Amino acid sequence: MNINYCQQFGTSLRLDTLEVKVGNIGIGGKNPIRIQTMTTTNTLDTEATVAQAIRCIEAGAELIRVTAPSKKEAENLLQIKKLLRQKGYQTPLIADIHYTPNAAEIAAQIVEKVRINPGNYIDKKKFETITYSNNEYELEVEKISQRFLPLVKICKREGTAMRIGTNHGSLSDRILSRYGDTPIGMVESAMEFLRIALSEQYQQIILSMKASNPLIMVQAYRVLVQKMKEEFGFCFPLHLGVTEAGDGEDGRIKSAIGIGTLLEDGIGDTIRVSLTEDPEFEIPVCKDIVSRYENRKNTMPAIEKILYNPYEYKRNKTLAIDNMGAKNLPIVVADFSRHKKISFKELGHVGYNYNSTDDKWNIKDNACDYVLLDEVHAFDFPQSLKCIVPVATFTNQAANVFPLFSLQQWKEKKMSAASMNFVEWNIDEASGEDVFPLFANEKSVVFIVTTKQNSPYLAFRAWAIKKQIAHNELPFIWKLESIENATIDKQLIHFATELGALFLDGFGDGLCLYANHPIQNMQATGRTYLEITHINDFLNQTAFSILQATRTRMSKTEYISCPSCGRTQFDLQTTTTKIRNATKHLKGLKIGVMGCIVNGPGEMADADFGYVGSGVGKIHLYKEKEIVKKNIDASVAVEELIQLIKDNGRWND
């Protein structure tokens, strides 16, 4: 299988990219990973935009993006830049352009970088399927060239950098008609513009492949790197981000999975975490992600052979044992092995609430499937909850209880359960080649895989690749410890990157998060944290959120909400919170909340329902990509959205 999408597969060695100068900032080459964000103020409000930009700069942003939806806003970038410079800030500015080449050409003569979206810069986007002959297709590309070249020439003359930023869901009808709404379509959309720029010997270009679904995002970047290497023999710098990631824990986890998966393979030169929060709150998350790679040493050996396709998702084939493996949903294991006594209250932290009045268990959608215990406990567990105990305390008498062996104990075993046995495999002690033969004929073993290496993802993935090569199809669970002395954000990023990346690659039948030390519940203004009543509450919610973000197990409503910008004409954060509060019980439903038509039906490409700003105080409602209610007053639009969900049979109480 071709694994030419990174510098050296299996290590975190940085991908070798060209250096692009954005004002006084170098991106790519030997430069550190740069952090950026985007203002949410009205671009015509110079004072507000500059004030917000300064807050972001002082939080650590190295580049600031500002929307320029028309010539007016593009022209006002000059006043914004002048005021920033007068106040002593030299941070480069980026103009964000959609639909309006004229605005891009103005902005390119003012700011240090211009971002264009090839899906809506020139091409049409009406969700129409059009059949093109090869000649007709080339004529359309020629039209793009004629309209795009003036911007290229201005950028080349002025020394202005450019980002060609493709977004999944905002691909043009022309690209969709030929390639579909796919990572390959995203890449080809950007490559067309890149070839035109290179025809003018203009190389000050950065590329991005954003999506709200981390899986599509990761695949698109991998395909892009492969295509650049094949066609040009070198790579342009890459800007990473999960677009419309949402807010709170979900936004952070989704962003960490998408961005972190790529950074683990050394891909990425600048990042933005797109949260539906004030932009200065994106910066600490960016810092936490980037800090993981600042001093990392490449301790993992390179891998030359893999059997899976990193450009297309396919779940790794495993046997079905009980409710694990094969086509079963990934399971969640809660670790209570350090608790000497387990009570009804303790199980409440992992989704099982006992009602003593009617002697019944109320089970939540995010209730764990198994618990790790130090021994069999006396009281009756819920029937749907299974227990894993050390083999030394295991007896065959208790229902739904299964033994846990170490590798050595399995080698020396004198007894085992007939239906299912768990074997904990510390890959730091035994990597695999000489161990897999021990399980060649087993049909009842589930591995619990652990490591304490510097990059658990790379270590786990290397083990999974060896397992595939050994043709071992036993199911396996990833078990990972929290990091010491870290905030919630850092813990979320740690778990999401290391384990979420594995599920994007198709590896894993479950996960178990555990902690040997306290987790800091540090709060900041404007930031909504998980309510941590217990460490297992946090770990359990995080586990389910990782599976939700990787779309491998849906246990709650998913919100695809944009971070807002100067185009937004309603209070996006308040509205998103209102929609969340009203719909958060609708398990598996995907709802898009978009500030404007630019980030409308395309950006929320796979949402079931959408809430999109259409003008000042006006909202369009969508069912999938179809507008079903136009220009509703924002004061009643949330209620209308709820009614739309009900009318389509997707509501429950």
Coordinates of C-alpha atoms in Angstrom, one line a residue, residues 138-525:
E138 CA -11.3 21.9 -19.9
L139 CA -13.1 25.0 -21.2
E140 CA -14.4 25.6 -17.6
V141 CA -10.9 25.3 -16.2
E142 CA -9.7 27.8 -18.8
K143 CA -12.4 30.3 -17.6
I144 CA -11.1 29.8 -14.0
S145 CA -7.6 30.5 -15.2
Q146 CA -8.6 33.7 -16.8
R147 CA -10.4 35.0 -13.7
F148 CA -7.8 33.7 -11.2
L149 CA -4.6 34.9 -12.9
P150 CA -5.1 38.6 -12.1
L151 CA -5.1 37.7 -8.4
V152 CA -2.0 35.6 -8.9
K153 CA -0.1 38.4 -10.6
I154 CA -1.1 40.9 -7.9
C155 CA 0.1 38.6 -5.2
K156 CA 3.4 37.9 -7.0
R157 CA 4.0 41.7 -7.6
E158 CA 3.1 42.7 -4.0
G159 CA 4.8 39.8 -2.2
T160 CA 1.4 38.6 -0.8
A161 CA 1.0 35.0 0.2
M162 CA -2.1 33.0 -0.6
R163 CA -4.0 30.1 0.9
I164 CA -5.9 27.9 -1.4
G165 CA -8.4 26.6 1.1
T166 CA -10.7 23.8 0.0
N167 CA -13.7 23.0 2.2
H168 CA -15.6 19.7 2.1
G169 CA -19.2 20.5 1.3
S170 CA -18.4 23.7 -0.6
L171 CA -17.0 22.0 -3.7
S172 CA -18.3 23.4 -6.9
D173 CA -21.0 21.7 -9.0
R174 CA -18.3 21.0 -11.7
I175 CA -16.0 19.2 -9.2
L176 CA -18.9 17.4 -7.6
S177 CA -20.2 16.2 -11.0
R178 CA -16.8 14.6 -11.8
Y179 CA -15.3 13.5 -8.5
G180 CA -18.2 13.5 -6.0
D181 CA -18.1 15.0 -2.5
T182 CA -14.9 13.2 -1.7
P183 CA -11.4 13.8 -0.5
I184 CA -10.2 13.3 -4.0
G185 CA -12.6 16.0 -5.2
M186 CA -11.3 18.3 -2.5
V187 CA -7.7 17.8 -3.6
E188 CA -8.4 18.2 -7.3
S189 CA -10.3 21.4 -6.6
A190 CA -7.2 22.9 -5.0
M191 CA -4.7 21.4 -7.5
E192 CA -6.5 23.2 -10.4
F193 CA -5.8 26.5 -8.8
L194 CA -2.3 25.5 -7.8
R195 CA -1.4 24.6 -11.3
I196 CA -2.6 27.9 -12.6
A197 CA -0.5 29.7 -10.0
L198 CA 2.6 27.7 -10.8
S199 CA 2.2 28.6 -14.5
E200 CA 3.1 32.1 -13.4
Q201 CA 6.0 30.9 -11.2
Y202 CA 4.1 32.0 -8.1
Q203 CA 4.9 29.7 -5.2
Q204 CA 4.0 31.7 -2.1
I205 CA 1.1 29.3 -1.4
I206 CA -0.3 27.5 1.6
L207 CA -3.0 24.8 1.2
S208 CA -5.8 23.5 3.4
M209 CA -8.4 20.7 3.2
K210 CA -10.9 21.4 5.9
A211 CA -14.0 19.4 6.8
S212 CA -16.3 19.2 9.8
N213 CA -15.8 15.4 9.8
P214 CA -12.2 14.6 11.0
L215 CA -12.1 11.4 8.9
I216 CA -12.7 13.2 5.6
M217 CA -10.3 16.0 6.6
V218 CA -7.5 13.6 7.4
Q219 CA -8.0 11.6 4.2
A220 CA -8.0 14.7 2.1
Y221 CA -4.7 16.0 3.5
R222 CA -3.1 12.6 3.0
V223 CA -4.2 12.5 -0.6
L224 CA -3.0 16.1 -1.1
V225 CA 0.5 15.3 0.1
Q226 CA 0.7 12.2 -2.1
K227 CA -0.5 14.2 -5.1
M228 CA 1.9 17.1 -4.6
K229 CA 4.9 14.7 -4.2
E230 CA 3.9 12.8 -7.4
E231 CA 3.2 15.8 -9.5
F232 CA 5.6 18.4 -8.3
G233 CA 8.2 16.5 -6.3
F234 CA 7.8 18.8 -3.4
C235 CA 5.1 20.0 -1.0
F236 CA 3.6 23.4 -0.1
P237 CA 3.0 24.2 3.5
L238 CA -0.3 23.0 5.0
H239 CA -2.8 24.8 7.2
L240 CA -4.7 22.4 9.4
G241 CA -8.2 22.7 10.9
V242 CA -11.5 21.0 11.4
T243 CA -14.1 23.4 10.1
E244 CA -17.4 24.0 12.0
A245 CA -16.1 21.9 14.9
G246 CA -18.6 23.4 17.4
D247 CA -17.9 24.5 21.0
G248 CA -17.0 23.1 24.4
E249 CA -15.6 19.6 24.7
D250 CA -17.0 18.4 21.5
G251 CA -15.3 21.2 19.5
R252 CA -11.9 20.5 21.2
I253 CA -12.1 16.8 20.8
K254 CA -13.1 16.9 17.2
S255 CA -10.3 19.5 16.4
A256 CA -7.7 17.5 18.3
I257 CA -8.6 14.3 16.4
G258 CA -8.4 15.9 13.0
I259 CA -5.4 18.1 13.6
G260 CA -3.6 15.7 15.9
T261 CA -3.8 12.7 13.6
L262 CA -2.0 14.6 10.9
L263 CA 0.6 16.2 13.3
E264 CA 1.4 12.7 14.6
D265 CA 2.6 11.9 11.1
G266 CA 4.5 15.2 10.8
I267 CA 1.9 16.8 8.6
G268 CA 1.0 20.5 9.2
D269 CA 2.8 23.8 9.3
T270 CA 0.1 26.1 10.8
I271 CA -3.2 25.4 12.6
R272 CA -6.5 27.0 13.6
V273 CA -9.0 25.5 16.0
S274 CA -12.4 26.7 14.8
L275 CA -14.7 26.9 17.8
T276 CA -18.1 28.6 18.3
E277 CA -16.6 30.8 20.9
D278 CA -14.8 34.1 21.1
P279 CA -11.6 33.7 18.9
E280 CA -9.2 34.4 21.8
F281 CA -10.4 31.1 23.4
E282 CA -9.2 29.2 20.4
I283 CA -5.6 30.1 21.0
P284 CA -4.9 28.1 24.3
V285 CA -6.3 25.0 22.5
C286 CA -4.0 25.6 19.6
K287 CA -1.1 26.0 22.0
D288 CA -1.9 22.8 23.8
I289 CA -2.0 20.9 20.6
V290 CA 1.2 22.4 19.2
S291 CA 3.1 22.0 22.5
R292 CA 2.9 18.2 22.1
Y293 CA 5.3 18.3 19.1
E294 CA 7.7 21.1 20.1
N295 CA 10.4 18.9 21.6
R296 CA 9.3 15.4 20.4
K297 CA 12.1 13.1 19.5
N298 CA 11.5 10.5 16.8
T299 CA 11.9 7.3 18.9
M300 CA 9.6 5.1 16.8
P301 CA 11.2 3.1 13.9
A302 CA 9.9 3.7 10.4
I303 CA 7.4 1.3 9.0
E304 CA 7.8 0.1 5.4
K305 CA 4.7 -2.1 4.9
I306 CA 1.0 -1.8 5.8
L307 CA -2.0 -3.8 4.7
Y308 CA -4.7 -1.1 5.2
N309 CA -5.6 1.9 3.0
P310 CA -4.9 5.2 4.8
Y311 CA -6.8 7.1 2.1
E312 CA -10.1 5.3 2.6
Y313 CA -11.8 4.2 5.8
K314 CA -12.4 0.5 6.4
R315 CA -12.7 -0.9 9.8
N316 CA -10.0 -3.5 10.6
K317 CA -11.4 -7.0 10.4
T318 CA -11.8 -8.8 13.8
L319 CA -13.8 -11.7 15.1
A320 CA -17.1 -11.2 16.9
I321 CA -16.7 -12.3 20.5
D322 CA -19.7 -11.5 22.7
N323 CA -20.6 -7.9 21.9
M324 CA -17.1 -7.0 20.6
G325 CA -15.4 -7.0 17.2
A326 CA -16.7 -7.6 13.7
K327 CA -19.7 -5.2 13.1
N328 CA -20.4 -4.5 16.8
L329 CA -20.1 -0.9 17.9
P330 CA -16.8 -0.1 19.7
I331 CA -17.3 -0.6 23.5
V332 CA -16.3 1.7 26.4
V333 CA -14.7 0.2 29.5
A334 CA -14.7 2.1 32.8
D335 CA -11.7 1.4 35.0
F336 CA -12.7 0.8 38.7
S337 CA -9.8 -1.5 39.4
R338 CA -8.3 1.0 41.9
H339 CA -11.6 1.3 43.8
K340 CA -11.8 -1.1 46.8
K341 CA -15.5 -0.6 47.2
I342 CA -18.1 0.0 44.5
S343 CA -21.4 1.5 45.3
F344 CA -24.6 2.4 43.3
K345 CA -23.4 6.0 43.4
E346 CA -20.1 5.1 41.7
L347 CA -21.9 3.5 38.8
G348 CA -23.9 6.7 38.4
H349 CA -20.7 8.3 37.1
V350 CA -20.5 5.9 34.2
G351 CA -24.2 6.1 33.1
Y352 CA -26.0 3.7 35.5
N353 CA -28.4 5.5 37.9
Y354 CA -30.1 3.4 40.5
N355 CA -33.6 4.3 41.6
S356 CA -34.2 2.8 45.0
T357 CA -37.9 3.6 45.0
D358 CA -38.8 1.2 42.2
D359 CA -35.6 -0.8 42.5
K360 CA -34.6 -0.2 38.8
W361 CA -31.6 1.0 36.9
N362 CA -31.9 4.0 34.6
I363 CA -29.3 3.6 31.9
K364 CA -28.0 6.5 29.9
D365 CA -27.0 6.5 26.2
N366 CA -23.4 7.0 27.3
A367 CA -23.4 4.2 29.8
C368 CA -20.2 2.2 29.7
D369 CA -20.4 -1.4 28.5
Y370 CA -17.8 -3.0 30.8
V371 CA -16.1 -2.2 34.1
L372 CA -12.7 -3.3 35.2
L373 CA -12.8 -4.4 38.9
D374 CA -10.2 -5.6 41.4
E375 CA -12.5 -8.5 42.3
V376 CA -16.1 -9.7 42.0
H377 CA -18.4 -7.4 44.1
A378 CA -21.3 -8.5 46.2
F379 CA -24.2 -6.3 45.0
D380 CA -26.1 -6.9 41.9
F381 CA -24.9 -5.0 38.9
P382 CA -27.2 -4.0 36.1
Q383 CA -27.8 -7.0 33.8
S384 CA -26.4 -5.1 30.7
L385 CA -23.2 -4.2 32.5
K386 CA -20.3 -6.7 32.2
C387 CA -17.4 -7.0 34.6
I388 CA -13.7 -7.8 34.0
V389 CA -11.7 -9.0 37.0
P390 CA -8.2 -10.3 37.6
V391 CA -7.9 -14.1 36.9
A392 CA -6.8 -14.6 40.5
T393 CA -10.2 -13.5 41.8
F394 CA -12.3 -14.9 38.9
T395 CA -14.8 -17.8 39.4
N396 CA -17.1 -19.3 36.8
Q397 CA -20.0 -18.8 39.2
A398 CA -20.9 -15.1 38.5
A399 CA -22.8 -14.1 35.4
N400 CA -21.4 -11.4 33.1
V401 CA -18.0 -11.6 34.8
F402 CA -14.8 -12.4 32.7
P403 CA -11.2 -13.0 33.7
L404 CA -8.3 -10.7 32.9
F405 CA -4.8 -12.2 32.3
S406 CA -1.4 -10.7 31.7
L407 CA 0.5 -12.2 28.8
Q408 CA 2.6 -14.3 31.3
Q409 CA -0.5 -15.5 33.1
W410 CA -2.0 -16.5 29.8
K411 CA 1.1 -18.5 28.9
E412 CA 0.9 -20.3 32.3
K413 CA -3.0 -20.5 32.6
K414 CA -4.6 -23.5 34.2
M415 CA -8.2 -22.3 33.6
S416 CA -10.1 -19.8 31.5
A417 CA -13.6 -18.8 30.8
A418 CA -15.4 -20.7 28.1
S419 CA -16.9 -17.7 26.3
M420 CA -14.5 -14.8 26.7
N421 CA -11.2 -14.0 28.2
F422 CA -9.3 -10.6 28.4
V423 CA -5.5 -10.5 28.0
E424 CA -3.7 -7.2 28.9
W425 CA -0.9 -6.7 26.5
N426 CA 1.7 -4.0 27.4
I427 CA 3.4 -3.4 24.1
D428 CA 6.4 -1.7 25.8
E429 CA 7.3 -5.1 27.1
A430 CA 6.3 -7.3 24.1
S431 CA 5.9 -5.8 20.7
G432 CA 4.2 -8.6 19.0
E433 CA 6.2 -10.7 16.4
D434 CA 7.0 -13.5 18.9
V435 CA 3.7 -13.3 20.8
F436 CA 1.0 -13.5 18.2
P437 CA 1.6 -17.2 17.5
L438 CA 0.5 -17.9 21.0
F439 CA -3.0 -16.9 20.0
A440 CA -3.1 -18.5 16.5
N441 CA -6.0 -20.8 17.3
E442 CA -7.8 -18.8 20.0
K443 CA -11.5 -17.8 19.5
S444 CA -12.3 -16.4 23.0
V445 CA -9.6 -13.8 23.6
V446 CA -9.9 -10.0 23.6
F447 CA -6.7 -8.0 23.9
I448 CA -6.5 -4.9 26.2
V449 CA -3.5 -3.0 24.7
T450 CA -1.5 -0.6 26.8
T451 CA 1.6 1.6 26.4
K452 CA 3.4 4.4 28.2
Q453 CA 5.5 5.5 25.2
N454 CA 5.9 9.1 24.2
S455 CA 3.5 8.8 21.3
P456 CA 0.9 6.2 22.1
Y457 CA -0.8 6.6 18.7
L458 CA 2.3 5.7 16.8
A459 CA 3.1 2.8 19.2
F460 CA -0.5 1.5 19.1
R461 CA -0.7 1.8 15.3
A462 CA 2.6 -0.1 14.8
W463 CA 1.2 -2.9 17.0
A464 CA -2.0 -3.0 15.0
I465 CA -0.1 -3.2 11.8
K466 CA 2.0 -6.1 13.1
K467 CA -1.3 -7.8 14.2
Q468 CA -2.7 -7.4 10.7
I469 CA 0.5 -8.8 9.1
A470 CA 0.3 -11.8 11.6
H471 CA -3.3 -12.4 10.3
N472 CA -4.6 -12.2 13.9
E473 CA -8.3 -11.3 14.0
L474 CA -8.9 -11.3 17.7
P475 CA -10.7 -8.1 18.9
F476 CA -8.8 -5.5 20.9
I477 CA -9.4 -2.5 23.2
W478 CA -7.1 0.5 23.6
K479 CA -6.3 1.4 27.2
L480 CA -4.7 4.7 27.9
E481 CA -3.7 6.7 31.0
S482 CA -4.3 10.4 31.5
I483 CA -1.3 12.7 31.6
E484 CA 0.0 14.1 34.9
N485 CA -0.6 17.6 36.1
A486 CA -2.7 18.7 33.1
T487 CA -5.9 20.8 32.6
I488 CA -9.1 19.4 31.1
D489 CA -8.2 20.8 27.7
K490 CA -4.8 19.0 27.7
Q491 CA -6.4 15.8 28.8
L492 CA -9.1 16.0 26.1
I493 CA -6.4 16.7 23.5
H494 CA -4.3 13.8 24.8
F495 CA -7.0 11.2 24.7
A496 CA -8.6 12.5 21.5
T497 CA -5.4 12.6 19.5
E498 CA -3.9 9.3 20.6
L499 CA -7.1 7.2 20.4
G500 CA -9.3 9.1 18.0
A501 CA -6.5 8.9 15.4
L502 CA -6.6 5.1 15.7
F503 CA -10.4 4.9 15.1
L504 CA -10.0 7.1 12.0
D505 CA -7.5 4.5 10.7
G506 CA -10.1 1.7 11.4
F507 CA -8.2 0.2 14.4
G508 CA -9.9 -0.7 17.6
D509 CA -13.0 -2.4 19.0
G510 CA -13.2 -0.4 22.2
L511 CA -11.4 2.0 24.5
C512 CA -10.6 2.3 28.2
L513 CA -9.4 5.6 29.7
Y514 CA -8.0 5.7 33.2
A515 CA -6.2 8.0 35.6
N516 CA -3.8 7.5 38.5
H517 CA -3.9 11.1 39.6
P518 CA -6.3 14.0 39.9
I519 CA -7.5 15.9 36.8
Q520 CA -7.5 19.7 37.2
N521 CA -10.9 21.3 36.6
M522 CA -9.4 24.7 35.6
Q523 CA -11.9 27.2 34.3
A524 CA -11.5 30.4 32.3
T525 CA -13.9 33.2 31.4

